[in-house]
PDB file of C-alpha atoms in Angstrom:
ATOM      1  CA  UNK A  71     133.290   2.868 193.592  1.00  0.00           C
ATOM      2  CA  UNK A  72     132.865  -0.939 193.689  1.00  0.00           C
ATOM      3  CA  UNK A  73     134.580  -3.013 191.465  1.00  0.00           C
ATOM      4  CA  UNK A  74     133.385  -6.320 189.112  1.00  0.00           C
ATOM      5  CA  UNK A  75     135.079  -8.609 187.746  1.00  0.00           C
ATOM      6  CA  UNK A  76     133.754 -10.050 184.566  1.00  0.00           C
ATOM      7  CA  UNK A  77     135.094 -13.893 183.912  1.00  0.00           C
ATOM      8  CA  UNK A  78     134.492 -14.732 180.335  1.00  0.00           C
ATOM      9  CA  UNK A  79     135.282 -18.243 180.660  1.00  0.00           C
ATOM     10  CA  UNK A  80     133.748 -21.373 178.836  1.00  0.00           C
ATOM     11  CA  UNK A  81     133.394 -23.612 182.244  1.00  0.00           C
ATOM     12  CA  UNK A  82     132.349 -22.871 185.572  1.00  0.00           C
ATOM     13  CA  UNK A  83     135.660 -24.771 186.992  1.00  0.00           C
ATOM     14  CA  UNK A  84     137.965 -21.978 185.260  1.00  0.00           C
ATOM     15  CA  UNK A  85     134.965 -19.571 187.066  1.00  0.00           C
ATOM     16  CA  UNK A  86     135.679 -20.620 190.614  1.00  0.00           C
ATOM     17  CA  UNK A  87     139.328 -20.790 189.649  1.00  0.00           C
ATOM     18  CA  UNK A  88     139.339 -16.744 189.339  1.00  0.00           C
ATOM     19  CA  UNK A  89     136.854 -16.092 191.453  1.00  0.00           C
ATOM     20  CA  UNK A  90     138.931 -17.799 194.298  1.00  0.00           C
ATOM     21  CA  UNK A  91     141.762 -15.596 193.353  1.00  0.00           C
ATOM     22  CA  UNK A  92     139.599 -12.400 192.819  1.00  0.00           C
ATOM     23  CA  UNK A  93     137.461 -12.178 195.297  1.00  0.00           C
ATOM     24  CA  UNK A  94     139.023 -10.441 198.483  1.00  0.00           C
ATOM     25  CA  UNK A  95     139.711  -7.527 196.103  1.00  0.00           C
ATOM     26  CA  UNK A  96     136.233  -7.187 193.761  1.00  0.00           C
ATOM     27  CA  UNK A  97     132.664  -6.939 195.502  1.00  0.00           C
ATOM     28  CA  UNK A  98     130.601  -8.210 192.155  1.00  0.00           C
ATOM     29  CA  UNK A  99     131.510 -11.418 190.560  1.00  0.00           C
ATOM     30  CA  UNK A 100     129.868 -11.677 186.738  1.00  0.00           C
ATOM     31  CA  UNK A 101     129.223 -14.494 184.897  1.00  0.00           C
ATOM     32  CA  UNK A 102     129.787 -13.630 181.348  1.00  0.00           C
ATOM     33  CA  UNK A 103     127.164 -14.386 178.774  1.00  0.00           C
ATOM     34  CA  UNK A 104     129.582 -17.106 176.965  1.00  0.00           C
ATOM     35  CA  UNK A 105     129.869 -18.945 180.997  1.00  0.00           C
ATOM     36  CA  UNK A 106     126.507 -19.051 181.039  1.00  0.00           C
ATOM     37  CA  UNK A 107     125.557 -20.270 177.596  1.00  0.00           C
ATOM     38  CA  UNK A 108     128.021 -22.787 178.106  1.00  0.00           C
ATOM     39  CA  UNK A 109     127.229 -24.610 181.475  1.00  0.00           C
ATOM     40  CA  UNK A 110     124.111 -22.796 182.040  1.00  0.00           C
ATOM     41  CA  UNK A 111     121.865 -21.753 185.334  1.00  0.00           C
ATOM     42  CA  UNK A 112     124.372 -24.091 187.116  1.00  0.00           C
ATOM     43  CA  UNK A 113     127.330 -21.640 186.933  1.00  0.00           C
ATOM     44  CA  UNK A 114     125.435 -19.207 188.747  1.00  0.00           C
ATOM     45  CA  UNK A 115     124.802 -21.405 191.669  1.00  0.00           C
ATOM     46  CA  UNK A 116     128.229 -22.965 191.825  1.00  0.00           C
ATOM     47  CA  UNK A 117     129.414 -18.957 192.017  1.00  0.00           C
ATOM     48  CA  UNK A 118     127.232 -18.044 194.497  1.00  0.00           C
ATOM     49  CA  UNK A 119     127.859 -21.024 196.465  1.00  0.00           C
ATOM     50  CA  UNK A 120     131.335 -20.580 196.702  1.00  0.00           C
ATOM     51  CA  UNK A 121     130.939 -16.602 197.633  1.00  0.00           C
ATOM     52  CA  UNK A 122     127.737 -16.074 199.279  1.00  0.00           C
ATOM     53  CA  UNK A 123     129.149 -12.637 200.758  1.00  0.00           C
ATOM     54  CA  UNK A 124     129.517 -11.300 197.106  1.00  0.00           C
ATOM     55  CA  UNK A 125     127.388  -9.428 194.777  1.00  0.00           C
ATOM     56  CA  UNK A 126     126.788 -12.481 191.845  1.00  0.00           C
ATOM     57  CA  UNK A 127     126.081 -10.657 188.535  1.00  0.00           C
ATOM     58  CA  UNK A 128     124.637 -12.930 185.919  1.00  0.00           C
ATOM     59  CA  UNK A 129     124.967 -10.882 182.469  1.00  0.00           C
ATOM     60  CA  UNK A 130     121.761 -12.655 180.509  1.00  0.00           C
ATOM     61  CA  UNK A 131     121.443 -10.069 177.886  1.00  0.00           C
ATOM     62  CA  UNK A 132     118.075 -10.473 177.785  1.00  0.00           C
ATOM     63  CA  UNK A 133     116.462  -9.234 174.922  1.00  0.00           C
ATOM     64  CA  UNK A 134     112.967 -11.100 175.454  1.00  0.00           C
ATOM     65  CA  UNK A 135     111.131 -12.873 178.194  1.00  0.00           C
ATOM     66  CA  UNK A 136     112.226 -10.700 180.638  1.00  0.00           C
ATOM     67  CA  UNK A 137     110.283 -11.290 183.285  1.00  0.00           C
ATOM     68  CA  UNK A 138     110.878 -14.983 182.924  1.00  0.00           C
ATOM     69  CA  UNK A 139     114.917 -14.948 182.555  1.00  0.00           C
ATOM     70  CA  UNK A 140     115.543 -12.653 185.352  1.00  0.00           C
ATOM     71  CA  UNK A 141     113.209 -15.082 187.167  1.00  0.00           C
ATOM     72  CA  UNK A 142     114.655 -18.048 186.611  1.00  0.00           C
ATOM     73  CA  UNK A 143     118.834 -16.432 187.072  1.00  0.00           C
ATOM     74  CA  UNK A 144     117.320 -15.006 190.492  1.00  0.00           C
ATOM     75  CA  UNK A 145     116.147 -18.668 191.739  1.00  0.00           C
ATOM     76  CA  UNK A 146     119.575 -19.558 190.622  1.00  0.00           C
ATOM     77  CA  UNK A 147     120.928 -17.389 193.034  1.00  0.00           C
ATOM     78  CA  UNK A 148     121.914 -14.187 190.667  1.00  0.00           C
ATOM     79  CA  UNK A 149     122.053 -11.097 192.430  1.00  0.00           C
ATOM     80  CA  UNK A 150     121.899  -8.765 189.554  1.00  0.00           C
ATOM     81  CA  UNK A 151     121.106  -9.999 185.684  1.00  0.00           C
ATOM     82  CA  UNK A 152     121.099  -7.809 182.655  1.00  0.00           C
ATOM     83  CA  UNK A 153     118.409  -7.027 179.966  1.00  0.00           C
ATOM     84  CA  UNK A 154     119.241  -4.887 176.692  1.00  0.00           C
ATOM     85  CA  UNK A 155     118.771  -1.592 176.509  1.00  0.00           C
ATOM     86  CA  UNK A 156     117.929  -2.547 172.855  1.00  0.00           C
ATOM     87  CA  UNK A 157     115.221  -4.669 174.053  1.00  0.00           C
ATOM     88  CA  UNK A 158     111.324  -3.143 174.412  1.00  0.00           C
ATOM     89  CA  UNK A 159     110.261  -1.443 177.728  1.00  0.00           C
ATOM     90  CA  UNK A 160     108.077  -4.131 178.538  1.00  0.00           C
ATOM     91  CA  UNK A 161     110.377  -6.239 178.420  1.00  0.00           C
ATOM     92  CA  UNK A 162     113.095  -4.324 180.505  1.00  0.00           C
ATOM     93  CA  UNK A 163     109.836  -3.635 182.876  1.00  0.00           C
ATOM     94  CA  UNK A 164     108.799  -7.403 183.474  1.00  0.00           C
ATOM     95  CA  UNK A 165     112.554  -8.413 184.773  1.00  0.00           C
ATOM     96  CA  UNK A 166     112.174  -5.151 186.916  1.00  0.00           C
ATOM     97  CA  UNK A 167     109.003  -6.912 188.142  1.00  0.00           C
ATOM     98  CA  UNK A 168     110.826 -10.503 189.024  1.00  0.00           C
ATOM     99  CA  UNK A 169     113.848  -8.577 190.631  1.00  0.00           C
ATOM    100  CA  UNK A 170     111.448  -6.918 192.664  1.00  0.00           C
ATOM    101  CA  UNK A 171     109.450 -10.154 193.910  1.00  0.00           C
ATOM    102  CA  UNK A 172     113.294 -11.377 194.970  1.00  0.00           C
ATOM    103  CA  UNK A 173     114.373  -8.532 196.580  1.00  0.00           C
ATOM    104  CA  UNK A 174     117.333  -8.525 193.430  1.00  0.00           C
ATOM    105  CA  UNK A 175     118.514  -6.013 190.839  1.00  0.00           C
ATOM    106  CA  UNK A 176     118.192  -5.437 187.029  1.00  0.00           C
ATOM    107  CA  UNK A 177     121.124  -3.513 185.157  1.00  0.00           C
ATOM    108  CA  UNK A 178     120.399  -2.477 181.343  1.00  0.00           C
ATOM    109  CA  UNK A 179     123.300  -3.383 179.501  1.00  0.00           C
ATOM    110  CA  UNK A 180     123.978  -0.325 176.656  1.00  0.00           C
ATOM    111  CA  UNK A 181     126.473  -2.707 174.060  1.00  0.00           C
ATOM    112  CA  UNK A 182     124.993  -1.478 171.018  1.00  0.00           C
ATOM    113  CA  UNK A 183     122.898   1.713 171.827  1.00  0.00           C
ATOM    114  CA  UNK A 184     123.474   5.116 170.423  1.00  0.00           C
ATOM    115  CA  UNK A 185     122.288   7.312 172.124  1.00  0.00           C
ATOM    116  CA  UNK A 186     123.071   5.814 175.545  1.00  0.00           C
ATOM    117  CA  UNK A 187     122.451   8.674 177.680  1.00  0.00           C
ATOM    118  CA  UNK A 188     119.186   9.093 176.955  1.00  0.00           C
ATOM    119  CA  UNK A 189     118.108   5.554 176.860  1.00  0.00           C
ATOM    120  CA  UNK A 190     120.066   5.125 180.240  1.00  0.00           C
ATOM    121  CA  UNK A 191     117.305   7.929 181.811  1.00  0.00           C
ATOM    122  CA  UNK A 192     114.681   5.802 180.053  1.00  0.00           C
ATOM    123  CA  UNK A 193     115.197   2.408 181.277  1.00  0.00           C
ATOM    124  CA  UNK A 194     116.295   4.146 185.173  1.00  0.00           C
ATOM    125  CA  UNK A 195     112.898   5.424 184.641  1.00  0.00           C
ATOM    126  CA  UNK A 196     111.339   2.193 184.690  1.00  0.00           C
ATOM    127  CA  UNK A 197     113.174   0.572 187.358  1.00  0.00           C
ATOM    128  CA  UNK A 198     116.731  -0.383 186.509  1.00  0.00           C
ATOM    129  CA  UNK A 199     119.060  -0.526 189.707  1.00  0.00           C
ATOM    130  CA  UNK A 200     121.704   0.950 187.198  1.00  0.00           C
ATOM    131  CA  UNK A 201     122.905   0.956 183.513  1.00  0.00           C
ATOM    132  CA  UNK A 202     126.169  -0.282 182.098  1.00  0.00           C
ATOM    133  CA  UNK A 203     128.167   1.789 179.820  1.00  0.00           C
ATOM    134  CA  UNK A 204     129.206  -1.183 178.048  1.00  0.00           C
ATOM    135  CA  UNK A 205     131.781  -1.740 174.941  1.00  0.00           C
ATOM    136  CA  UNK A 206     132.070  -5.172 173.621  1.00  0.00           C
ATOM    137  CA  UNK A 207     135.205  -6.623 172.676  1.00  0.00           C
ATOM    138  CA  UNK A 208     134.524  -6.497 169.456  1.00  0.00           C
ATOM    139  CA  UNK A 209     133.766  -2.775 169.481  1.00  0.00           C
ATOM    140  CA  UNK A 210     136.727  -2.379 171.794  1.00  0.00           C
ATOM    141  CA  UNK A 211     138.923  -4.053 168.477  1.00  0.00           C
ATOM    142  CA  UNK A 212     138.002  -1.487 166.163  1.00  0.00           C
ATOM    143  CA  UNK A 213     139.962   1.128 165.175  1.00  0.00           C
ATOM    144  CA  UNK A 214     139.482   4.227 167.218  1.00  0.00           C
ATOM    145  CA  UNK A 215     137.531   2.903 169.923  1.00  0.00           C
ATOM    146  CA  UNK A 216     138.120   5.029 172.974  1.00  0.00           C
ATOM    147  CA  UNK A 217     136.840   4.159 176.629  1.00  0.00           C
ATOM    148  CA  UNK A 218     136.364   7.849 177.221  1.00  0.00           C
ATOM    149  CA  UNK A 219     133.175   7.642 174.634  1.00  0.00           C
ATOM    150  CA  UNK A 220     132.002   5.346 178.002  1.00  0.00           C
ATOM    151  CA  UNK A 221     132.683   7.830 180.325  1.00  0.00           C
ATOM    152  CA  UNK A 222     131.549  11.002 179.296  1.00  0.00           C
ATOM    153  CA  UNK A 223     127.876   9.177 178.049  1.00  0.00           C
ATOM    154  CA  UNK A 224     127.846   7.739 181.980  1.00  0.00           C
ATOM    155  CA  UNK A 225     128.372  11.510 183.015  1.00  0.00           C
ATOM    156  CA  UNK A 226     125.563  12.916 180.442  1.00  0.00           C
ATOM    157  CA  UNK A 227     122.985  10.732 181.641  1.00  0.00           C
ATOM    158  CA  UNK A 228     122.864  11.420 184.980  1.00  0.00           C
ATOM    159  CA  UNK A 229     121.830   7.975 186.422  1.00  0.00           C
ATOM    160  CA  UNK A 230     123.861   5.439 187.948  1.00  0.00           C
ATOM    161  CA  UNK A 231     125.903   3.738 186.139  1.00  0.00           C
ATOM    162  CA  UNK A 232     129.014   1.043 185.416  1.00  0.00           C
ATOM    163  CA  UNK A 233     131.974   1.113 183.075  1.00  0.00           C
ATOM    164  CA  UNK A 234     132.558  -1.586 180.911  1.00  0.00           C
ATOM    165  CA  UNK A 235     134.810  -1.729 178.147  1.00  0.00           C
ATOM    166  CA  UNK A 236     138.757  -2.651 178.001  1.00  0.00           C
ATOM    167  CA  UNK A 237     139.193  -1.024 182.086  1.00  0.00           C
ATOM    168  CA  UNK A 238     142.423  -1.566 183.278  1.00  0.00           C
ATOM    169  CA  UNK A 239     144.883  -0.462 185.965  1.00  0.00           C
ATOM    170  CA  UNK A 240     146.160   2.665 184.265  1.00  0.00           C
ATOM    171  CA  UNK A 241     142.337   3.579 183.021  1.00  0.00           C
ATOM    172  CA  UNK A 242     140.159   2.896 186.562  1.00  0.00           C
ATOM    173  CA  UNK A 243     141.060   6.153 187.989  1.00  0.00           C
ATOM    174  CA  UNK A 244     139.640   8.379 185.177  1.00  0.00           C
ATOM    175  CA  UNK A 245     136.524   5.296 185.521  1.00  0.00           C
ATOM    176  CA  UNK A 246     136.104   6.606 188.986  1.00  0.00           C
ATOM    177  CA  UNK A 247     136.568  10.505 188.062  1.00  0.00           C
ATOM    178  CA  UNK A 248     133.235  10.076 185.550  1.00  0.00           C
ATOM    179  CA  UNK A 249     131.308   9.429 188.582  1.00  0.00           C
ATOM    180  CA  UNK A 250     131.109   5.377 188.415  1.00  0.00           C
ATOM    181  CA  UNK A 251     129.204   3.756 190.934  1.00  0.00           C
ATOM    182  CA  UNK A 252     131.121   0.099 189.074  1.00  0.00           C
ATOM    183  CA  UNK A 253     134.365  -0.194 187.160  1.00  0.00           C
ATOM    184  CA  UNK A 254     134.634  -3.646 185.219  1.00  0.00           C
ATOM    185  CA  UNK A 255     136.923  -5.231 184.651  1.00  0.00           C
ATOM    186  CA  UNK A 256     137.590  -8.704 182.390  1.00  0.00           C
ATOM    187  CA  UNK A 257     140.746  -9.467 180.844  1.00  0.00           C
ATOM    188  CA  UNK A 258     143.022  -6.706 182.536  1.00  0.00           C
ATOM    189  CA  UNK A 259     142.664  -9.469 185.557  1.00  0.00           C
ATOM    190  CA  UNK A 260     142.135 -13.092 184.028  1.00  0.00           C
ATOM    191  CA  UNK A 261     144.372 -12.544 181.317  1.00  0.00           C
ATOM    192  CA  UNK A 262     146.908 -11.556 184.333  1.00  0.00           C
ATOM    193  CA  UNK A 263     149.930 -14.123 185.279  1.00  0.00           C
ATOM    194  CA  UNK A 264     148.421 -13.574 188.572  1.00  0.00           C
ATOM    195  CA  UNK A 265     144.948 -12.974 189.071  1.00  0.00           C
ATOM    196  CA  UNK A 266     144.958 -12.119 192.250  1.00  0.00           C
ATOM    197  CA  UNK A 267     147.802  -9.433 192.025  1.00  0.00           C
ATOM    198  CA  UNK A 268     145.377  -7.744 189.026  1.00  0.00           C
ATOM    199  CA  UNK A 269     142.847  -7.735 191.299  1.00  0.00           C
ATOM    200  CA  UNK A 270     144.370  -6.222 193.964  1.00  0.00           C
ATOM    201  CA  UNK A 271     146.400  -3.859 191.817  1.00  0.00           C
ATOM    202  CA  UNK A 272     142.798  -2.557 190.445  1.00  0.00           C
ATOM    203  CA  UNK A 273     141.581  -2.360 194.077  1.00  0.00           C
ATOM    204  CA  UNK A 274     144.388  -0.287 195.094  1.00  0.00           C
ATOM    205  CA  UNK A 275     143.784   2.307 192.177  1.00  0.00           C
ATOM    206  CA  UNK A 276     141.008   2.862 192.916  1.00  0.00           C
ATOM    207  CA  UNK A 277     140.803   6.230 195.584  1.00  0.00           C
TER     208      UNK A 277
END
């Protein structure tokens, strides 16, 4: 099971600042959607600049224009960028197109879907490299929110998928046991004293 870390971060300085620390210990580095809304296609580059041997995950959250945002993050240098699962199929199925042009990946991001299992087969169906079981922080604040909602909708659907949602040293192994092909993880490593301890801590959890 790889691992990703996901730096939500306001500026692409604080970005390479983790991503520094991170990186011998993750093998996808994501941009969250606040980085890039902040400093914009830039972020990505600087990223991928700095770590050209890593996976550079650019979480867009499309939800129109699909064709032309994963286009654009691609040029930029993202590896993998994510469309809605909310969004149409044609629009999931144009930034299929673009990712296929560059030789990249899209991943539907499920924040917001209910019946994620079955639109996780749909959107596989039309090219997605994988799906992202995904559980916002604000979803991850309300009361009984459980991570194990995540996992058992990753093993119903039967597609490849990541884990996103409040994953943390004590949690990755039961991530893994679902039948992950990603754990991320956000704030169980930035919010660290040391971010390259949580890193490696996650890394070594991992079987």
């Amino acid at each position: 099971m790889k691992l990703q870390f996901a730096m939500d971060t306001l500026t692409t300085s604080q970005a390479l600042e983790w991503a520094a620390a991170a990186a011998p210990h993750v093998d996808i580095l994501e941009l969250g959607t606040p980085l890039i809304k902040s400093e914009g296609l830039a972020a990505i580059t600087a990223v991928k600049d700095a770590h050209p041997d890593k996976t550079v995950f650019a979480d867009l959250k499309t939800m129109d224009a699909g064709a032309l945002e994963a286009e654009i993050a691609f040029k930029a240098g993202a590896d993998l960028v994510t469309v809605l699962g909310t969004a149409g199929d044609s629009t999931i199925a144009g930034a299929v197109q673009a990712a296929e042009t560059h030789g990249k990946g899209v991943v539907v991001d499920l924040i917001g879907v209910a019946d994620k299992p079955a639109r996780a087969r749909e959107v596989v169906a039309l090219g997605a490299t994988f799906v992202e079981m995904h559980a916002g922080l604000d979803e991850q604040a309300e009361e009984g929110y459980s991570l194990e909602t995540l996992l058992r909708a990753g093993g119903e659907a039967g597609v490849p998928f990541s884990v996103a949602g409040g994953v943390k040293e004590s949690s990755i192994a039961a991530v893994q046991d679902s039948g992950a092909q990603v754990a991320v993880a956000g704030s169980s490593i930035y919010s660290a004293d040391d971010v390259a301890a949580a890193a490696a801590a996650l890394r070594a959890a991992i079987a």
